[in-house]
Amino acid sequence: AGRVVRTMRSFPAWRCALLNVSSPFAGHVAEYLAAQLSADSGEAAGHRCFGAVFEVRGGRIRVVLRSLPGGPDVSEIAAHQDGSGRSTRAFFSIPANEWEDLWVQPEPILWDVPAGGVQCLGLKRGDLVTVAHKGERFRESPADEWSWGYRCDDATTEGWIPTLAHTLFVATRSVPSAGPGVLPLEEGDLVVAKGQQGDYVWGSEVQKGQGWFPRGGG
């Protein structure tokens, strides 16, 4: 498989160009990946990029990290996993069954999202995004929550998206209707929401249709 771009859960502001290869020149390859991703990302995000080469050895995965001067301090990543290194070159090793837990998992977009501004992403239902930060509110629309992320098919395209666009509400308990216009929830109901106000979300549920639902059941 070729290079992929992923984000570590513990370092969500940074982006990693990742390649699975066994090579005696793993450090050089990782440095090239860091430089390539930094160049592709431009001045706005290039300083947040690093490269990583990994290989599976028995039941463990060994990871070689590289970054450019002024980029992420990859020794912080290594130290977090009991590894070692310096600011631009480091390594660590972890059990193979813990590998996926390192990474933010892609999330599907639940409804079409038009680009609402210069820093907003335009997305289609089913597109996959990697969300680095969510739950941000802005003074212009205090009732709405926003997430910052990038497209999985083009990591250089990043921006704000409505948090509701990638959040599926699952009712963990039954909640009766709170009054006219508010639909009840039963445990296990799935709600795709497109708006929110206080303790309620506006959305749709397969069996109950469209309307206001209490957030307390999710």
PDB file of N, CA and C in Angstrom, residues 31 67-72 88:
ATOM      1  N   GLU A  31      11.802  10.845   6.387  1.00  0.00           N
ATOM      2  CA  GLU A  31      12.135  12.265   6.187  1.00  0.00           C
ATOM      3  C   GLU A  31      11.567  12.763   4.855  1.00  0.00           C
ATOM      4  N   SER A  67      10.805  14.504  11.250  1.00  0.00           N
ATOM      5  CA  SER A  67      10.153  15.771  10.950  1.00  0.00           C
ATOM      6  C   SER A  67      11.209  16.747  10.458  1.00  0.00           C
ATOM      7  N   LEU A  68      10.774  17.824   9.855  1.00  0.00           N
ATOM      8  CA  LEU A  68      11.686  18.847   9.372  1.00  0.00           C
ATOM      9  C   LEU A  68      11.974  19.847  10.480  1.00  0.00           C
ATOM     10  N   PRO A  69      13.092  20.571  10.413  1.00  0.00           N
ATOM     11  CA  PRO A  69      13.350  21.627  11.398  1.00  0.00           C
ATOM     12  C   PRO A  69      12.182  22.613  11.443  1.00  0.00           C
ATOM     13  N   GLY A  70      11.702  22.913  12.644  1.00  0.00           N
ATOM     14  CA  GLY A  70      10.542  23.784  12.805  1.00  0.00           C
ATOM     15  C   GLY A  70       9.224  23.042  12.780  1.00  0.00           C
ATOM     16  N   GLY A  71       9.286  21.731  12.507  1.00  0.00           N
ATOM     17  CA  GLY A  71       8.074  20.918  12.484  1.00  0.00           C
ATOM     18  C   GLY A  71       7.779  20.318  13.843  1.00  0.00           C
ATOM     19  N   PRO A  72       6.888  19.329  13.904  1.00  0.00           N
ATOM     20  CA  PRO A  72       6.553  18.697  15.181  1.00  0.00           C
ATOM     21  C   PRO A  72       7.784  18.082  15.857  1.00  0.00           C
ATOM     22  N   THR A  88      13.734  15.956  15.741  1.00  0.00           N
ATOM     23  CA  THR A  88      13.417  15.677  14.330  1.00  0.00           C
ATOM     24  C   THR A  88      13.575  14.212  13.946  1.00  0.00           C
TER      25      THR A  88
END
